[in-house]
Structure formats: structure tokens, C-alpha cells
mmCIF file of C-alpha atoms in Angstrom:
data_model
loop_
_atom_site.group_PDB
_atom_site.id
_atom_site.type_symbol
_atom_site.label_atom_id
_atom_site.label_comp_id
_atom_site.label_asym_id
_atom_site.label_seq_id
_atom_site.Cartn_x
_atom_site.Cartn_y
_atom_site.Cartn_z
ATOM 1 C CA MET A 1 -0.033 0.089 0.195
ATOM 2 C CA VAL A 2 0.822 3.804 -0.261
ATOM 3 C CA LEU A 3 1.279 5.159 3.141
ATOM 4 C CA PRO A 4 0.961 8.956 3.475
ATOM 5 C CA SER A 5 4.135 9.589 4.705
ATOM 6 C CA GLU A 6 7.630 8.534 5.844
ATOM 7 C CA GLU A 7 6.800 9.163 9.112
ATOM 8 C CA ALA A 8 3.194 6.714 8.637
ATOM 9 C CA LEU A 9 5.825 4.089 7.614
ATOM 10 C CA THR A 10 7.868 4.446 10.953
ATOM 11 C CA ALA A 11 4.511 4.716 13.338
ATOM 12 C CA VAL A 12 2.941 1.412 11.525
ATOM 13 C CA THR A 13 6.577 -0.104 11.613
ATOM 14 C CA LEU A 14 6.769 0.442 15.483
ATOM 15 C CA TRP A 15 3.148 -0.346 16.266
ATOM 16 C CA VAL A 16 3.660 -3.997 15.022
ATOM 17 C CA ALA A 17 6.976 -4.343 16.870
ATOM 18 C CA ALA A 18 5.050 -2.894 20.409
ATOM 19 C CA SER A 19 2.354 -5.695 19.772
ATOM 20 C CA HIS A 20 5.231 -8.148 20.560
ATOM 21 C CA VAL A 21 5.623 -6.488 23.952
ATOM 22 C CA GLN A 22 2.078 -5.674 24.766
ATOM 23 C CA PRO A 23 1.623 -7.567 28.125
ATOM 24 C CA ALA A 24 4.472 -4.976 29.524
ATOM 25 C CA LEU A 25 3.020 -2.261 28.434
ATOM 26 C CA GLN A 26 1.033 0.233 30.226
ATOM 27 C CA HIS A 27 -1.103 1.730 27.479
ATOM 28 C CA ALA A 28 -2.365 -0.051 24.185
ATOM 29 C CA PRO A 29 -2.286 2.392 21.456
ATOM 30 C CA ARG A 30 -5.191 2.185 18.913
ATOM 31 C CA LEU A 31 -4.298 2.325 15.258
ATOM 32 C CA ALA A 32 -6.537 4.468 13.273
ATOM 33 C CA VAL A 33 -6.519 3.127 9.477
ATOM 34 C CA VAL A 34 -9.136 5.653 7.866
ATOM 35 C CA GLY A 35 -9.779 7.227 4.580
ATOM 36 C CA PRO A 36 -12.017 9.515 2.518
ATOM 37 C CA THR A 37 -13.243 6.779 0.377
ATOM 38 C CA LYS A 38 -13.224 2.610 -0.296
ATOM 39 C CA GLY A 39 -10.018 1.619 -2.428
ATOM 40 C CA CYS A 40 -7.381 3.229 -0.724
ATOM 41 C CA GLY A 41 -5.533 0.166 1.073
ATOM 42 C CA LYS A 42 -7.445 0.453 4.606
ATOM 43 C CA SER A 43 -8.118 -3.337 4.087
ATOM 44 C CA ARG A 44 -4.483 -4.197 3.099
ATOM 45 C CA VAL A 45 -3.156 -2.537 6.035
ATOM 46 C CA LEU A 46 -4.862 -4.769 8.191
ATOM 47 C CA ASP A 47 -4.141 -7.603 5.873
ATOM 48 C CA VAL A 48 -0.114 -7.167 6.332
ATOM 49 C CA LEU A 49 -1.018 -6.568 10.138
ATOM 50 C CA HIS A 50 -2.615 -9.838 10.637
ATOM 51 C CA GLU A 51 1.044 -11.453 9.565
ATOM 52 C CA THR A 52 3.084 -9.548 11.858
ATOM 53 C CA VAL A 53 1.592 -8.502 14.571
ATOM 54 C CA SER A 54 0.884 -10.999 17.931
ATOM 55 C CA ARG A 55 -1.762 -13.228 18.107
ATOM 56 C CA PRO A 56 -3.876 -11.275 15.698
ATOM 57 C CA MET A 57 -7.730 -11.408 16.023
ATOM 58 C CA MET A 58 -9.640 -10.280 12.837
ATOM 59 C CA THR A 59 -13.025 -9.560 13.027
ATOM 60 C CA VAL A 60 -15.684 -7.301 11.014
ATOM 61 C CA ASN A 61 -18.842 -8.143 12.759
ATOM 62 C CA THR A 62 -18.171 -9.705 16.351
ATOM 63 C CA SER A 63 -20.222 -9.686 19.834
ATOM 64 C CA PRO A 64 -18.588 -8.095 23.125
ATOM 65 C CA ALA A 65 -19.042 -11.566 25.163
ATOM 66 C CA VAL A 66 -16.267 -13.179 22.825
ATOM 67 C CA VAL A 67 -13.913 -10.334 22.900
ATOM 68 C CA PHE A 68 -14.718 -10.086 26.731
ATOM 69 C CA ARG A 69 -13.670 -13.401 26.964
ATOM 70 C CA ILE A 70 -10.498 -14.135 24.591
ATOM 71 C CA ILE A 71 -8.703 -10.833 26.292
ATOM 72 C CA GLY A 72 -6.558 -12.078 29.312
ATOM 73 C CA GLU A 73 -3.348 -11.673 30.406
ATOM 74 C CA ASP A 74 -1.769 -11.845 27.126
ATOM 75 C CA PRO A 75 -4.402 -10.272 25.413
ATOM 76 C CA PRO A 76 -4.424 -10.507 21.366
ATOM 77 C CA THR A 77 -4.189 -7.769 18.781
ATOM 78 C CA LEU A 78 -7.731 -6.926 17.720
ATOM 79 C CA LEU A 79 -7.687 -5.860 14.081
ATOM 80 C CA VAL A 80 -11.463 -4.701 13.009
ATOM 81 C CA ASP A 81 -12.391 -3.898 9.487
ATOM 82 C CA GLU A 82 -15.215 -2.088 8.500
ATOM 83 C CA ALA A 83 -15.310 0.115 11.936
ATOM 84 C CA ASP A 84 -18.429 1.814 10.609
ATOM 85 C CA THR A 85 -20.126 -1.211 11.889
ATOM 86 C CA ILE A 86 -19.544 -0.361 15.194
ATOM 87 C CA PHE A 87 -19.324 3.409 15.250
ATOM 88 C CA GLY A 88 -21.459 4.541 12.409
ATOM 89 C CA PRO A 89 -25.519 4.315 11.575
ATOM 90 C CA LYS A 90 -24.962 0.606 11.671
ATOM 91 C CA ALA A 91 -23.630 0.185 14.601
ATOM 92 C CA GLY A 92 -27.266 -0.924 16.692
ATOM 93 C CA ASP A 93 -26.639 -2.735 19.400
ATOM 94 C CA LYS A 94 -22.663 -2.518 19.404
ATOM 95 C CA GLU A 95 -22.340 0.207 22.390
ATOM 96 C CA ASP A 96 -20.768 -2.409 24.910
ATOM 97 C CA LEU A 97 -18.240 -3.101 22.158
ATOM 98 C CA ARG A 98 -17.423 0.175 21.621
ATOM 99 C CA GLY A 99 -17.055 0.778 25.522
ATOM 100 C CA LEU A 100 -14.420 -2.260 25.246
ATOM 101 C CA LEU A 101 -12.277 -0.393 22.824
ATOM 102 C CA ASN A 102 -12.500 2.995 24.658
ATOM 103 C CA ALA A 103 -11.556 1.324 28.326
ATOM 104 C CA GLY A 104 -8.796 -0.648 26.450
ATOM 105 C CA HIS A 105 -6.586 1.716 25.842
ATOM 106 C CA GLN A 106 -5.659 1.381 29.165
ATOM 107 C CA ARG A 107 -4.616 -1.093 31.554
ATOM 108 C CA ASN A 108 -6.655 -1.348 34.747
ATOM 109 C CA ARG A 109 -10.383 -0.455 32.870
ATOM 110 C CA PRO A 110 -11.887 -4.054 33.338
ATOM 111 C CA ALA A 111 -15.562 -4.356 32.042
ATOM 112 C CA TRP A 112 -18.130 -5.781 34.899
ATOM 113 C CA ARG A 113 -20.752 -8.428 33.874
ATOM 114 C CA ILE A 114 -22.956 -10.894 35.563
ATOM 115 C CA SER A 115 -21.425 -14.103 34.647
ATOM 116 C CA GLY A 116 -21.798 -17.805 35.094
ATOM 117 C CA PRO A 117 -24.831 -19.433 36.630
ATOM 118 C CA GLU A 118 -24.716 -17.934 40.123
ATOM 119 C CA HIS A 119 -24.654 -14.877 38.391
ATOM 120 C CA LYS A 120 -21.651 -13.493 39.917
ATOM 121 C CA PRO A 121 -20.569 -9.866 39.226
ATOM 122 C CA THR A 122 -17.196 -10.684 37.013
ATOM 123 C CA ALA A 123 -14.528 -8.496 35.809
ATOM 124 C CA PHE A 124 -13.347 -8.767 32.048
ATOM 125 C CA PRO A 125 -10.256 -7.457 30.813
ATOM 126 C CA THR A 126 -10.299 -4.519 28.324
ATOM 127 C CA PHE A 127 -6.594 -4.322 27.775
ATOM 128 C CA ALA A 128 -5.614 -5.018 24.086
ATOM 129 C CA MET A 129 -3.950 -3.115 21.438
ATOM 130 C CA ALA A 130 -6.474 -3.047 18.392
ATOM 131 C CA ALA A 131 -6.275 -1.663 14.744
ATOM 132 C CA LEU A 132 -9.601 0.018 13.070
ATOM 133 C CA ALA A 133 -9.830 0.857 9.613
ATOM 134 C CA GLY A 134 -13.107 2.509 8.056
ATOM 135 C CA ILE A 135 -14.132 5.309 5.740
ATOM 136 C CA GLY A 136 -13.993 8.778 7.302
ATOM 137 C CA ASP A 137 -12.897 9.487 10.872
ATOM 138 C CA LEU A 138 -13.664 7.576 13.761
ATOM 139 C CA PRO A 139 -15.398 8.556 17.274
ATOM 140 C CA ASP A 140 -12.931 11.528 19.007
ATOM 141 C CA THR A 141 -12.985 8.871 21.897
ATOM 142 C CA ILE A 142 -11.108 6.462 19.462
ATOM 143 C CA MET A 143 -9.005 8.957 17.516
ATOM 144 C CA ASP A 144 -7.698 10.687 20.743
ATOM 145 C CA ARG A 145 -6.526 7.080 22.197
ATOM 146 C CA ALA A 146 -5.186 6.379 18.111
ATOM 147 C CA VAL A 147 -1.971 6.906 16.018
ATOM 148 C CA VAL A 148 -4.020 7.626 13.046
ATOM 149 C CA LEU A 149 -2.732 6.568 9.418
ATOM 150 C CA ARG A 150 -4.892 8.681 6.686
ATOM 151 C CA MET A 151 -4.693 6.609 4.335
ATOM 152 C CA GLN A 152 -5.176 7.653 0.449
ATOM 153 C CA LYS A 153 -5.524 6.180 -3.232
ATOM 154 C CA ARG A 154 -2.284 5.311 -5.251
ATOM 155 C CA LYS A 155 -1.603 8.308 -7.884
ATOM 156 C CA PRO A 156 -1.171 6.552 -11.578
ATOM 157 C CA GLY A 157 2.658 5.527 -11.889
ATOM 158 C CA GLU A 158 2.779 4.658 -8.097
ATOM 159 C CA LYS A 159 3.979 1.201 -7.923
ATOM 160 C CA VAL A 160 3.994 -1.227 -5.147
ATOM 161 C CA ALA A 161 4.903 -4.828 -5.090
ATOM 162 C CA PRO A 162 1.906 -7.288 -5.481
ATOM 163 C CA PHE A 163 0.425 -9.090 -2.136
ATOM 164 C CA ARG A 164 -0.051 -12.153 -2.904
ATOM 165 C CA SER A 165 -1.156 -14.329 -0.132
ATOM 166 C CA ARG A 166 1.145 -17.567 -1.711
ATOM 167 C CA GLN A 167 4.491 -15.811 -1.444
ATOM 168 C CA SER A 168 4.181 -12.713 0.804
ATOM 169 C CA VAL A 169 2.324 -14.454 3.987
ATOM 170 C CA PRO A 170 4.938 -16.820 4.481
ATOM 171 C CA GLU A 171 7.547 -13.525 4.151
ATOM 172 C CA LEU A 172 5.425 -11.773 6.805
ATOM 173 C CA ASN A 173 4.699 -14.802 9.112
ATOM 174 C CA ALA A 174 9.013 -15.103 9.245
ATOM 175 C CA LEU A 175 9.224 -11.393 9.979
ATOM 176 C CA ARG A 176 6.847 -11.864 12.878
ATOM 177 C CA ASP A 177 8.522 -14.642 14.286
ATOM 178 C CA ARG A 178 12.164 -12.716 14.387
ATOM 179 C CA LEU A 179 10.019 -9.589 16.150
ATOM 180 C CA ALA A 180 8.760 -12.284 18.250
ATOM 181 C CA ALA A 181 12.352 -14.048 19.320
ATOM 182 C CA TRP A 182 13.592 -10.257 19.766
ATOM 183 C CA LEU A 183 10.998 -8.592 21.803
ATOM 184 C CA THR A 184 9.908 -11.560 24.068
ATOM 185 C CA PRO A 185 12.658 -11.792 26.380
ATOM 186 C CA LEU A 186 12.857 -8.314 26.420
ATOM 187 C CA ARG A 187 9.345 -7.561 27.860
ATOM 188 C CA GLY A 188 10.841 -6.995 31.300
ATOM 189 C CA ALA A 189 13.234 -4.129 30.105
ATOM 190 C CA ALA A 190 10.453 -2.751 28.081
ATOM 191 C CA HIS A 191 8.218 -2.554 31.564
ATOM 192 C CA ARG A 192 10.893 -0.725 33.381
ATOM 193 C CA LEU A 193 11.623 1.646 30.318
ATOM 194 C CA VAL A 194 10.281 5.280 30.909
ATOM 195 C CA PRO A 195 11.356 6.954 27.861
ATOM 196 C CA PRO A 196 11.432 10.839 27.347
ATOM 197 C CA MET A 197 8.471 12.146 25.423
ATOM 198 C CA PRO A 198 8.235 14.804 22.646
ATOM 199 C CA VAL A 199 4.504 15.325 23.584
ATOM 200 C CA GLU A 200 2.393 15.253 26.898
ATOM 201 C CA ASP A 201 -0.715 13.813 28.347
ATOM 202 C CA ARG A 202 -2.916 11.379 26.041
ATOM 203 C CA ALA A 203 -0.656 11.762 23.179
ATOM 204 C CA ALA A 204 2.342 10.841 25.451
ATOM 205 C CA ASP A 205 0.335 7.507 26.538
ATOM 206 C CA THR A 206 -0.644 6.299 23.047
ATOM 207 C CA TRP A 207 3.067 6.938 21.530
ATOM 208 C CA GLU A 208 5.307 5.680 24.779
ATOM 209 C CA PRO A 209 5.082 1.994 23.684
ATOM 210 C CA LEU A 210 6.154 2.749 20.108
ATOM 211 C CA VAL A 211 8.888 5.110 21.619
ATOM 212 C CA ILE A 212 9.825 1.917 23.837
ATOM 213 C CA VAL A 213 10.286 -0.367 20.764
ATOM 214 C CA ALA A 214 12.543 2.546 19.100
ATOM 215 C CA ASP A 215 14.866 2.733 22.267
ATOM 216 C CA LEU A 216 15.025 -1.237 22.508
ATOM 217 C CA ALA A 217 16.346 -1.161 18.686
ATOM 218 C CA GLY A 218 18.648 1.729 19.544
ATOM 219 C CA GLY A 219 20.354 3.068 16.378
ATOM 220 C CA HIS A 220 18.183 5.859 14.349
ATOM 221 C CA TRP A 221 15.227 4.516 15.778
ATOM 222 C CA PRO A 222 14.803 6.491 18.797
ATOM 223 C CA ALA A 223 15.238 9.968 16.863
ATOM 224 C CA GLN A 224 13.083 8.512 14.207
ATOM 225 C CA ALA A 225 10.332 7.478 16.272
ATOM 226 C CA ARG A 226 10.261 10.748 18.207
ATOM 227 C CA ALA A 227 10.019 12.839 14.748
ATOM 228 C CA ALA A 228 7.186 10.687 13.885
ATOM 229 C CA CYS A 229 5.692 11.019 17.017
ATOM 230 C CA LEU A 230 5.726 15.168 16.661
ATOM 231 C CA ALA A 231 4.959 15.364 12.816
ATOM 232 C CA MET A 232 1.611 12.712 13.306
ATOM 233 C CA THR A 233 0.393 14.455 16.621
ATOM 234 C CA ARG A 234 0.722 17.770 15.081
ATOM 235 C CA ASN A 235 -1.107 16.815 11.947
ATOM 236 C CA GLU A 236 -4.083 15.702 14.107
ATOM 237 C CA VAL A 237 -4.380 19.273 15.946
ATOM 238 C CA ALA A 238 -4.245 20.706 12.386
ATOM 239 C CA GLN A 239 -7.072 18.088 11.645
ATOM 240 C CA ASP A 240 -9.154 19.189 14.356
ATOM 241 C CA GLU A 241 -8.925 22.577 14.317
ATOM 242 C CA GLN A 242 -10.146 22.194 10.617
ATOM 243 C CA THR A 243 -13.046 20.018 11.630
ATOM 244 C CA THR A 244 -14.134 22.049 14.502
ATOM 245 C CA LEU A 245 -13.970 25.280 11.981
ATOM 246 C CA LYS A 246 -16.248 22.836 9.364
ATOM 247 C CA THR A 247 -18.868 22.183 12.138
ATOM 248 C CA ARG A 248 -18.855 26.378 12.785
ATOM 249 C CA LEU A 249 -19.539 26.892 9.236
ATOM 250 C CA LEU A 250 -22.673 24.408 9.036
ATOM 251 C CA ARG A 251 -23.889 26.215 12.335
ATOM 252 C CA ASP A 252 -23.584 29.572 10.906
ATOM 253 C CA ILE A 253 -25.189 28.403 7.283
ATOM 254 C CA ARG A 254 -27.812 27.454 9.330
ATOM 255 C CA ARG A 255 -28.178 30.560 11.018
ATOM 256 C CA VAL A 256 -27.935 32.058 7.611
ATOM 257 C CA PHE A 257 -30.884 30.056 6.554
ATOM 258 C CA GLU A 258 -33.010 30.658 9.579
ATOM 259 C CA GLN A 259 -32.470 34.566 9.216
ATOM 260 C CA GLN A 260 -33.838 34.180 5.471
ATOM 261 C CA GLY A 261 -36.967 32.567 6.320
ATOM 262 C CA ASP A 262 -36.112 28.975 5.608
ATOM 263 C CA LYS A 263 -35.598 29.473 2.047
ATOM 264 C CA GLU A 264 -35.299 26.360 -0.360
ATOM 265 C CA ALA A 265 -32.050 28.004 -1.440
ATOM 266 C CA LEU A 266 -29.927 30.935 -1.072
ATOM 267 C CA ARG A 267 -27.123 32.050 -4.111
ATOM 268 C CA SER A 268 -23.833 31.410 -2.993
ATOM 269 C CA HIS A 269 -22.896 35.127 -2.959
ATOM 270 C CA ASP A 270 -26.025 36.139 -0.796
ATOM 271 C CA LEU A 271 -24.931 33.417 1.596
ATOM 272 C CA LEU A 272 -20.959 34.477 1.116
ATOM 273 C CA ALA A 273 -22.250 38.128 1.675
ATOM 274 C CA ALA A 274 -24.062 37.052 5.378
ATOM 275 C CA LEU A 275 -21.497 35.043 6.777
ATOM 276 C CA ILE A 276 -19.032 37.799 6.400
ATOM 277 C CA GLN A 277 -20.776 40.055 7.989
ATOM 278 C CA ASP A 278 -20.994 38.028 11.048
ATOM 279 C CA ALA A 279 -18.533 40.457 12.998
ATOM 280 C CA GLU A 280 -18.230 37.566 15.768
ATOM 281 C CA ALA A 281 -17.491 34.918 12.759
ATOM 282 C CA PRO A 282 -13.887 34.095 11.701
ATOM 283 C CA TRP A 283 -15.062 33.908 7.695
ATOM 284 C CA ALA A 284 -14.015 37.855 7.026
ATOM 285 C CA GLU A 285 -10.411 36.797 7.745
ATOM 286 C CA TYR A 286 -10.351 33.422 6.120
ATOM 287 C CA GLY A 287 -7.595 33.008 4.107
ATOM 288 C CA THR A 288 -5.761 36.020 2.682
ATOM 289 C CA LYS A 289 -8.790 38.180 1.780
ATOM 290 C CA GLY A 290 -11.964 36.108 3.284
ATOM 291 C CA LEU A 291 -13.920 33.409 2.490
ATOM 292 C CA ASN A 292 -14.937 33.258 -1.174
ATOM 293 C CA ALA A 293 -16.852 30.850 -3.156
ATOM 294 C CA TYR A 294 -13.925 28.380 -3.775
ATOM 295 C CA HIS A 295 -13.176 28.007 -0.037
ATOM 296 C CA LEU A 296 -17.029 27.648 1.049
ATOM 297 C CA ALA A 297 -17.291 24.985 -1.645
ATOM 298 C CA ASN A 298 -14.494 23.309 -0.173
ATOM 299 C CA LEU A 299 -15.407 23.405 3.437
ATOM 300 C CA LEU A 300 -18.566 21.761 2.623
ATOM 301 C CA ARG A 301 -17.182 19.134 0.246
ATOM 302 C CA ASP A 302 -16.668 16.025 2.669
ATOM 303 C CA PHE A 303 -20.435 16.654 3.789
ATOM 304 C CA GLY A 304 -21.435 15.803 0.523
ATOM 305 C CA ILE A 305 -22.594 19.827 -0.139
ATOM 306 C CA SER A 306 -21.968 21.300 -3.272
ATOM 307 C CA PRO A 307 -23.816 24.666 -5.053
ATOM 308 C CA ALA A 308 -25.957 23.766 -8.082
ATOM 309 C CA ASN A 309 -27.754 25.781 -10.546
ATOM 310 C CA HIS A 310 -31.282 27.362 -9.023
ATOM 311 C CA ARG A 311 -34.081 28.813 -10.637
ATOM 312 C CA PHE A 312 -35.327 31.791 -8.412
ATOM 313 C CA GLU A 313 -38.966 33.725 -8.323
ATOM 314 C CA ASN A 314 -38.037 36.352 -11.035
ATOM 315 C CA GLY A 315 -37.156 33.444 -13.549
ATOM 316 C CA ARG A 316 -33.212 33.878 -12.956
ATOM 317 C CA GLN A 317 -30.861 31.423 -12.263
ATOM 318 C CA ALA A 318 -27.822 31.593 -10.276
ATOM 319 C CA LYS A 319 -25.183 29.257 -8.051
ATOM 320 C CA ALA A 320 -27.033 28.829 -4.917
ATOM 321 C CA TYR A 321 -27.042 26.363 -2.048
ATOM 322 C CA ALA A 322 -30.240 24.356 -1.566
ATOM 323 C CA ARG A 323 -31.572 24.150 2.272
ATOM 324 C CA ASN A 324 -31.919 20.056 2.071
ATOM 325 C CA GLN A 325 -28.385 19.496 1.336
ATOM 326 C CA PHE A 326 -27.482 20.483 4.429
ATOM 327 C CA LEU A 327 -30.402 18.898 6.842
ATOM 328 C CA ASP A 328 -28.317 15.292 7.073
ATOM 329 C CA ALA A 329 -25.492 17.247 8.170
ATOM 330 C CA TRP A 330 -26.790 19.932 10.964
ATOM 331 C CA ALA A 331 -28.276 16.452 12.238
ATOM 332 C CA ARG A 332 -25.403 14.940 12.356
ATOM 333 C CA TYR A 333 -22.498 17.707 13.415
ATOM 334 C CA CYS A 334 -24.639 20.355 14.957
ATOM 335 C CA PRO A 335 -28.121 19.318 15.959
ATOM 336 C CA ASP A 336 -30.532 21.967 17.315
ATOM 337 C CA PRO A 337 -29.842 21.894 21.025
ATOM 338 C CA ALA A 338 -33.912 22.416 21.077
ATOM 339 C CA GLN A 339 -34.245 18.735 19.588
ATOM 340 C CA PRO A 340 -34.068 15.641 22.311
ATOM 341 C CA THR A 341 -30.803 13.426 21.014
ATOM 342 C CA PRO A 342 -30.474 9.892 21.461
ATOM 343 C CA ALA A 343 -28.843 8.852 24.564
ATOM 344 C CA ALA A 344 -25.108 7.642 23.432
ATOM 345 C CA GLY A 345 -25.994 4.352 25.339
ATOM 346 C CA GLU A 346 5.829 20.969 23.076
ATOM 347 C CA THR A 347 8.475 19.729 23.850
ATOM 348 C CA VAL A 348 11.197 17.364 24.935
ATOM 349 C CA VAL A 349 14.558 16.818 23.220
ATOM 350 C CA ALA A 350 15.115 14.013 22.089
ATOM 351 C CA ARG A 351 17.532 11.758 23.798
ATOM 352 C CA ARG A 352 18.370 8.163 24.216
ATOM 353 C CA ALA A 353 17.045 6.571 27.656
ATOM 354 C CA GLN A 354 19.041 6.575 30.375
ATOM 355 C CA GLY A 355 20.948 3.362 31.421
ATOM 356 C CA LYS A 356 22.301 0.170 29.411
ATOM 357 C CA GLN A 357 19.816 -0.881 26.354
ATOM 358 C CA PRO A 358 19.390 -4.717 27.081
ATOM 359 C CA THR A 359 20.942 -6.563 24.668
ATOM 360 C CA PRO A 360 19.027 -8.477 21.860
ATOM 361 C CA PRO A 361 19.002 -12.356 21.738
ATOM 362 C CA SER A 362 22.920 -13.442 20.262
ATOM 363 C CA GLY A 363 23.223 -16.278 17.691
ATOM 364 C CA THR A 364 21.200 -15.674 14.079
ATOM 365 C CA LEU A 365 18.873 -12.821 15.404
ATOM 366 C CA PRO A 366 20.365 -9.138 14.410
ATOM 367 C CA ILE A 367 21.711 -6.492 16.300
ATOM 368 C CA GLY A 368 18.594 -4.584 17.043
ATOM 369 C CA PRO A 369 15.514 -5.177 15.123
ATOM 370 C CA PRO A 370 14.780 -7.332 11.988
ATOM 371 C CA GLY A 371 16.184 -5.230 9.309
ATOM 372 C CA GLY A 372 19.628 -5.052 10.829
ATOM 373 C CA PRO A 373 21.305 -2.375 12.181
ATOM 374 C CA ALA A 374 20.254 0.738 9.491
ATOM 375 C CA GLY A 375 16.854 -0.722 9.983
ATOM 376 C CA PRO A 376 14.215 -1.625 6.738
ATOM 377 C CA ARG A 377 14.517 0.769 3.605
ATOM 378 C CA PRO A 378 11.550 3.152 3.669
ATOM 379 C CA THR A 379 10.186 1.386 0.744
ATOM 380 C CA ARG A 380 6.361 1.293 0.043
#
């Protein structure tokens, strides 16, 4: 697959390796594999993960009861494709599974259930690394606990190696076995490491397992891991700011329609003028000369909203936005507070960790992680 950046390649590599020291970790980072459309390589990422992580459990549609009983002291690595079956409109009764995935980011957050013929309260572990793939962003509670891979379609001319199970799976399994042989004996060392982090709070919790593996590997990996951490967390901050701006735009457009008597459509020119006239809104200062028609269409594109020719009362046609185009986005992203809603059931200098680094096993295993001292080539 084509990953969005070299930092993303570093991150997913370290995430795979971290799964092999999972019992030693205090946090289980999620890997959010998201893309704007189908065909971006999200499922292929899970195919590769399935053959390289520790104890993979691939699922598209499973019950919370099964997952509760599989997770234990040596948990599997959960791989969830089509995550919209859990978080989207097709989620149905999957709130228990959603809660499990939220709680399982941190150790010692069990789920309590009545179990057995005696109906005793029983604590089920939830701690497990998980990769989730789906179209569009996952809920904020998941994205905030995740290393995010924002996949994209390959451009014409971009080449990738073909994935063929007969050849690729044995090669990936051999790499998995080398990772396990190198890292399993180092779980105690991984548990003791408290690496300096370039970020704070939840971002530090999420990235710490990846940085721990990088520090165990040595060489260029400690600096490379921290650089990836900074770049990818900054990118997500920018994404959050853009998402907040888009939600503000939807609210302001709804207000303009209400002020205009909820007309069937508003001319693009009139809608822009009303938005810019709001002194408390950011639109007059958006871009270099204020919000324009191109900016407006670009901000609304992700919601499936675009201008079209519309005939008004005077018989003239003009580019306009139809009110009914906004109804679904308003309901999803900025519901009217008057309407009831359904219940919902920077910086440390990068440096090597203090103390003597553990020595990887001797013999035929490499010094450092599989791939040799220089690490794997950043090919795609």
C-alpha cells in the first residue's frame, strides 16, 4: 500500500513491533486506519498487520461477549475492519464493544458483567492493542487514543509490490517470528523503561509503547520515532482545528437560512455575504481576503454539499445552495439543542533513554530489530 508519509511508515512499523511486548505495556495504542473513500488500502493494511502482529484477532462483526472472554493477561491484537459497523449508523447494539475499545487503551480498566450460573459480578479485562479501519474519521474518543494513518488512493504511476498470499504470507510470518524472538525476552526491560517523550498527556500515553520499542532497537530509531510522533500528532491537531471550523460553518449557515425564513435555496453570493458580515465569525478573515466561493465549496465538500444552478422566483438562474442538502449534516454534526438527541448508550529534546540498553538475543538474530542496524528501507 502507499502510506501517506515516511512518518506513517515509521509509526506502523513500531506499532507492529510494540504488539510483541504488549503484556509489558501500560497503554495499548489504537491504530486508526482511515480514508475518505474505499480503495485507499485500509483493508490491505490489516492484511499485513494480521501476518506480523502478535496473536492477531481479525473481526468484522463479533459480539462483545467473545472479545471479553478472549482478552486476558496475554491479550490478542484486535484487528477490526469496516469499523462503521461499530461506530456508524449501522452500529445497532454494539455500544458494549465500543465501550470496550475505549476502555482498553489503559491497563486496569475492566468491564464488569454478571456471569456464570451463580450470576456473580465478574471483571473482564479490556486491555488490548487494536487497529480499526474504516471510511471517514472514527469517533473522537477513539481518534484521541490512536496513532492515525490517513490513507489515500494511489496516483497513476505509483508502484507497489503485489500482495499474493502464497508468497507474501510466509515472508511476513517469518518477520513476525523474528520480531517475537527478539522482543519477547525484552518484555521486562520494556516494562521498566520510562522514555522521554516529545509530547504530553494522552498523546504521550499513546506513543510511549512505540518509543519504548524504538529505544530498545537503538541506532536511528529513537530519534526517528520521536520525529514521527511530533509530526503525526501535530497533523492531528491541525485536522481537529479544521473539523471544528467546518462544524462552525454548518452552524453559521443554518443561522443564515433561519434569518432568511428557511428559504428553499440561497444564492452562493448572498450566503457568502451574510457569513462575512458576522463580526463574531472568522469568515471575514479566512484565507488572505476572506471566505470566497471556492473556500466555501471546499469546506462543505466532505459533507456531500455542493452548489448547483437554481431557478429563483424572478426566473433567473444562479449558483445556489439548497437547504435540503444541509439537513443531514446539521443533524449529525450540529444538532439543534432544542431537539432531543438519542442517548449515547511541546517539547522534550529527543535523547536516548538513560541506562544500559538491553542486549538482543545472540545467535542468528540481528543486533537490533529485524532489518539490520540500519533498519528497513523506507520503501512502500
